[in-house]
Amino acid sequence: MELLKKKMIEEGAVLSNHVLKVDSFLNHGVDPVLMDAVGKEFAKRFKDQAITKVLTIESSGIAPGLMAALTLGVPMVFARKRRSLTQSEDLVTAKVYSFTKQEENTISVSGKYIHGGDNILIIDDFLANGQAALGLVELAEKAGANIAGIGIVIEKSFQDGGRLLREKGFRVESLAEIESLEDGIISFKQSKAEEAAHS
Ligand code: G4P
């Protein structure tokens, strides 16, 4: 997705060989025009899948998840990383280990908002080691829902998450794929369509 890549190049900061900071438009400040385009792109890619709900995780998954849900015309629900005061009965939970933060969190969603019969599109901002996405898969499966696919705004292809999820048979659609962040430069992986256009 060219608009996203342009934004990443213009405003992203490569913090190390593994981390790209995109606080101005995705992880802290949020660009509504870009999020609208991101939501429309996810909706286009999954339009034939009869999605009934978008599932994401707080906090940075909410903006792209909401815009995808809006375009698809379905509700969105986000998994919580901390239990809220009002969240009590009927909780579905999964454990998520973050390699980056070296800590385990229990994520949860109310069984009132996802159930058997739902056809879920999982959305998240970053795909690194895939632990958050796998946690969302577990939540949806425990609630008895089907997973139609996983939409990621930025995938870091040099980490294992994408491979893990695809090996499990999930359809993963990433709007920008980073092949490398070495030497402070964002190198994008070409999509299949781009490869075909250049061959
Ligand atoms: P994983 O879920 O793919 O295994 O990722 P990991 O545990 O490594 O990532 C932990 C947090 O760091 C996640 O956000 C994830 O989105 C974010 N993250 C991973 N790699 C990058 C990166 O290169 N750049 C940025 N900006 N973020 C990255 P989180 O802590 O859940 O944050 P938030 O959703 O509350 O904003």
Short mmCIF file of C-alpha atoms and ligand atoms in Angstrom, two decimals:
data_model
loop_
_atom_site.label_atom_id
_atom_site.label_comp_id
_atom_site.label_asym_id
_atom_site.label_seq_id
_atom_site.Cartn_x
_atom_site.Cartn_y
_atom_site.Cartn_z
CA MET A 1 0.00 0.00 0.00
CA GLU A 2 1.86 3.02 -1.35
CA LEU A 3 0.39 5.71 0.93
CA LEU A 4 1.42 3.70 3.99
CA LYS A 5 4.93 3.02 2.70
CA LYS A 6 5.38 6.71 1.87
CA LYS A 7 4.36 7.65 5.40
CA MET A 8 6.72 5.05 6.88
CA ILE A 9 9.64 6.43 4.86
CA GLU A 10 8.82 10.08 5.57
CA GLU A 11 7.89 9.83 9.25
CA GLY A 12 9.22 6.50 10.54
CA ALA A 13 12.37 6.32 12.65
CA VAL A 14 14.49 3.18 12.58
CA LEU A 15 15.43 2.71 16.24
CA SER A 16 17.46 -0.47 15.74
CA ASN A 17 17.78 -3.36 13.30
CA HIS A 18 14.51 -4.65 14.77
CA VAL A 19 12.31 -1.71 15.64
CA LEU A 20 10.60 0.95 13.56
CA LYS A 21 9.03 3.85 15.41
CA VAL A 22 5.84 5.11 13.80
CA ASP A 23 4.44 7.20 16.62
CA SER A 24 3.30 10.06 14.43
CA PHE A 25 0.59 8.12 12.59
CA LEU A 26 -0.03 4.65 14.10
CA ASN A 27 1.17 4.04 17.67
CA HIS A 28 0.56 7.35 19.42
CA GLY A 29 -0.58 10.02 17.04
CA VAL A 30 -3.10 8.52 14.62
CA ASP A 31 -3.60 9.77 11.05
CA PRO A 32 -7.34 9.48 10.30
CA VAL A 33 -6.92 9.84 6.53
CA LEU A 34 -4.35 7.03 6.47
CA MET A 35 -6.47 4.88 8.80
CA ASP A 36 -9.46 5.38 6.51
CA ALA A 37 -7.37 4.16 3.56
CA VAL A 38 -6.01 1.25 5.63
CA GLY A 39 -9.56 0.20 6.61
CA LYS A 40 -10.72 0.36 2.99
CA GLU A 41 -7.74 -1.72 1.83
CA PHE A 42 -8.43 -4.44 4.43
CA ALA A 43 -12.11 -4.41 3.50
CA LYS A 44 -11.23 -4.78 -0.20
CA ARG A 45 -8.92 -7.73 0.47
CA PHE A 46 -11.47 -9.58 2.64
CA LYS A 47 -14.70 -8.46 0.93
CA ASP A 48 -15.65 -11.96 -0.28
CA GLN A 49 -15.15 -13.63 3.10
CA ALA A 50 -18.53 -12.82 4.69
CA ILE A 51 -16.86 -11.29 7.74
CA THR A 52 -19.25 -10.78 10.66
CA LYS A 53 -16.85 -9.13 13.12
CA VAL A 54 -13.42 -7.52 13.41
CA LEU A 55 -11.31 -8.58 16.41
CA THR A 56 -8.28 -6.57 17.44
CA ILE A 57 -6.24 -5.77 20.57
CA GLU A 58 -5.75 -2.56 22.49
CA SER A 59 -4.35 -0.08 21.95
CA SER A 60 -2.82 0.38 18.51
CA GLY A 61 -5.02 -2.21 16.79
CA ILE A 62 -8.15 -0.21 17.52
CA ALA A 63 -7.78 2.53 14.89
CA PRO A 64 -7.12 0.24 11.88
CA GLY A 65 -9.58 -2.35 13.25
CA LEU A 66 -12.36 0.21 13.58
CA MET A 67 -11.86 1.59 10.08
CA ALA A 68 -11.88 -1.91 8.58
CA ALA A 69 -15.07 -2.73 10.50
CA LEU A 70 -16.70 0.51 9.37
CA THR A 71 -16.03 -0.23 5.69
CA LEU A 72 -17.08 -3.87 6.03
CA GLY A 73 -20.25 -2.78 7.86
CA VAL A 74 -19.66 -5.05 10.86
CA PRO A 75 -18.96 -4.49 14.59
CA MET A 76 -15.46 -4.40 16.06
CA VAL A 77 -14.34 -5.77 19.41
CA PHE A 78 -10.93 -5.32 21.00
CA ALA A 79 -9.23 -7.69 23.40
CA ARG A 80 -8.13 -6.08 26.63
CA LYS A 81 -4.67 -6.49 28.08
CA ARG A 82 -5.86 -5.59 31.54
CA ARG A 83 -9.14 -6.56 33.03
CA SER A 84 -11.52 -3.61 33.31
CA LEU A 85 -13.64 -2.88 36.38
CA THR A 86 -16.84 -3.57 34.51
CA GLN A 87 -15.64 -6.77 32.85
CA SER A 88 -16.88 -9.68 34.93
CA GLU A 89 -18.79 -12.64 33.60
CA ASP A 90 -18.29 -14.76 30.57
CA LEU A 91 -14.64 -13.85 29.91
CA VAL A 92 -12.64 -15.70 27.28
CA THR A 93 -8.89 -15.46 27.96
CA ALA A 94 -5.54 -16.33 26.36
CA LYS A 95 -1.95 -15.92 27.47
CA VAL A 96 0.35 -13.82 25.29
CA TYR A 97 4.09 -13.78 25.71
CA SER A 98 5.89 -10.71 24.41
CA PHE A 99 9.48 -11.46 23.34
CA THR A 100 10.07 -7.71 23.06
CA LYS A 101 8.95 -6.95 26.60
CA GLN A 102 9.80 -10.39 28.04
CA GLU A 103 6.54 -10.61 29.90
CA GLU A 104 3.39 -12.67 29.76
CA ASN A 105 -0.03 -11.03 29.71
CA THR A 106 -3.49 -12.46 29.87
CA ILE A 107 -5.69 -10.95 27.21
CA SER A 108 -9.46 -11.21 27.34
CA VAL A 109 -12.67 -10.54 25.55
CA SER A 110 -16.24 -10.96 26.73
CA GLY A 111 -18.01 -14.01 25.34
CA LYS A 112 -20.97 -11.65 24.80
CA TYR A 113 -19.19 -10.06 21.84
CA ILE A 114 -17.74 -13.07 20.01
CA HIS A 115 -19.52 -16.37 19.58
CA GLY A 116 -20.04 -19.47 17.50
CA GLY A 117 -21.27 -18.43 14.06
CA ASP A 118 -18.97 -15.41 13.93
CA ASN A 119 -16.59 -15.21 10.99
CA ILE A 120 -13.75 -13.14 12.33
CA LEU A 121 -11.23 -10.83 10.69
CA ILE A 122 -8.30 -10.29 13.08
CA ILE A 123 -6.55 -6.93 12.67
CA ASP A 124 -3.35 -5.68 14.32
CA ASP A 125 -0.89 -2.84 13.78
CA PHE A 126 2.42 -4.75 13.84
CA LEU A 127 3.31 -8.37 13.20
CA ALA A 128 6.65 -9.26 14.79
CA ASN A 129 6.83 -12.62 16.56
CA GLY A 130 3.12 -13.21 16.10
CA GLN A 131 2.30 -13.74 19.75
CA ALA A 132 -0.47 -11.13 19.89
CA ALA A 133 -2.09 -12.49 16.72
CA LEU A 134 -1.85 -16.06 18.05
CA GLY A 135 -3.49 -14.89 21.28
CA LEU A 136 -6.35 -13.37 19.28
CA VAL A 137 -6.67 -16.62 17.29
CA GLU A 138 -6.93 -18.52 20.59
CA LEU A 139 -9.61 -16.13 21.91
CA ALA A 140 -11.71 -16.44 18.76
CA GLU A 141 -11.36 -20.23 18.68
CA LYS A 142 -12.22 -20.58 22.39
CA ALA A 143 -15.35 -18.50 21.74
CA GLY A 144 -16.30 -20.96 18.97
CA ALA A 145 -15.84 -18.48 16.12
CA ASN A 146 -14.26 -19.09 12.71
CA ILE A 147 -11.21 -17.09 11.64
CA ALA A 148 -11.49 -15.86 8.07
CA GLY A 149 -8.14 -14.11 8.01
CA ILE A 150 -5.62 -11.81 9.62
CA GLY A 151 -4.93 -8.25 8.46
CA ILE A 152 -1.73 -6.55 9.54
CA VAL A 153 -0.75 -2.94 8.90
CA ILE A 154 3.05 -3.48 9.12
CA GLU A 155 4.65 -6.92 9.02
CA LYS A 156 8.33 -7.38 9.83
CA SER A 157 9.10 -10.32 7.56
CA PHE A 158 12.49 -10.86 9.18
CA GLN A 159 10.74 -11.97 12.36
CA ASP A 160 8.85 -15.23 12.71
CA GLY A 161 5.21 -14.22 13.15
CA GLY A 162 4.13 -14.23 9.50
CA ARG A 163 5.67 -17.65 8.84
CA LEU A 164 4.11 -19.12 12.00
CA LEU A 165 0.62 -17.91 11.16
CA ARG A 166 0.80 -18.90 7.48
CA GLU A 167 2.13 -22.36 8.40
CA LYS A 168 -0.95 -22.77 10.57
CA GLY A 169 -3.01 -22.16 7.44
CA PHE A 170 -4.22 -18.64 8.16
CA ARG A 171 -4.56 -16.13 5.37
CA VAL A 172 -2.38 -13.19 6.42
CA GLU A 173 -2.65 -9.91 4.48
CA SER A 174 -0.07 -7.26 5.36
CA LEU A 175 -0.28 -3.77 3.89
CA ALA A 176 3.47 -3.16 4.16
CA GLU A 177 6.12 -5.82 4.63
CA ILE A 178 9.53 -4.86 5.96
CA GLU A 179 12.30 -7.15 4.81
CA SER A 180 15.06 -5.40 6.75
CA LEU A 181 15.78 -2.37 8.93
CA GLU A 182 19.53 -2.75 8.72
CA ASP A 183 21.77 0.34 8.49
CA GLY A 184 18.83 2.54 9.43
CA ILE A 185 17.07 1.88 6.12
CA ILE A 186 13.56 0.49 5.66
CA SER A 187 13.73 -2.17 2.94
CA PHE A 188 10.31 -3.33 1.80
CA LYS A 189 9.54 -6.81 0.58
CA GLN A 190 7.83 -6.68 -2.81
CA SER A 191 4.29 -8.03 -2.92
CA LYS A 192 3.50 -10.78 -5.45
CA ALA A 193 1.67 -8.22 -7.60
CA GLU A 194 4.71 -5.89 -7.57
CA GLU A 195 7.04 -8.78 -8.43
CA ALA A 196 4.84 -9.71 -11.38
CA ALA A 197 4.71 -6.09 -12.58
CA HIS A 198 8.51 -5.81 -12.53
CA SER A 199 9.29 -9.18 -14.17
P1 G4P B 1 4.23 -9.99 18.61
O1 G4P B 1 2.88 -9.79 19.20
O2 G4P B 1 4.18 -9.97 17.08
O3 G4P B 1 4.91 -11.22 19.14
O4 G4P B 1 5.07 -8.74 18.99
P2 G4P B 1 5.96 -8.35 20.25
O5 G4P B 1 5.49 -9.08 21.47
O6 G4P B 1 7.37 -8.49 19.80
O7 G4P B 1 5.55 -6.83 20.36
C1 G4P B 1 5.14 -6.19 21.52
C2 G4P B 1 4.63 -4.81 21.22
O8 G4P B 1 5.57 -4.11 20.39
C3 G4P B 1 3.33 -4.75 20.45
O9 G4P B 1 2.67 -3.56 20.77
C4 G4P B 1 3.79 -4.66 18.99
O10 G4P B 1 2.79 -4.12 18.16
C5 G4P B 1 4.96 -3.74 19.14
N1 G4P B 1 5.98 -3.83 18.11
C6 G4P B 1 6.70 -4.90 17.73
N2 G4P B 1 7.63 -4.54 16.83
C7 G4P B 1 7.48 -3.21 16.64
C8 G4P B 1 8.15 -2.25 15.82
O11 G4P B 1 9.09 -2.51 15.06
N3 G4P B 1 7.70 -0.97 15.92
C9 G4P B 1 6.68 -0.60 16.73
N4 G4P B 1 6.33 0.69 16.70
N5 G4P B 1 6.03 -1.47 17.51
C10 G4P B 1 6.44 -2.75 17.46
P3 G4P B 1 2.01 -3.22 22.17
O12 G4P B 1 2.99 -3.19 23.27
O13 G4P B 1 0.89 -4.17 22.34
O14 G4P B 1 1.57 -1.75 21.97
P4 G4P B 1 0.20 -1.03 21.72
O15 G4P B 1 -0.65 -1.85 20.79
O16 G4P B 1 -0.45 -0.90 23.07
O17 G4P B 1 0.57 0.26 21.09
#
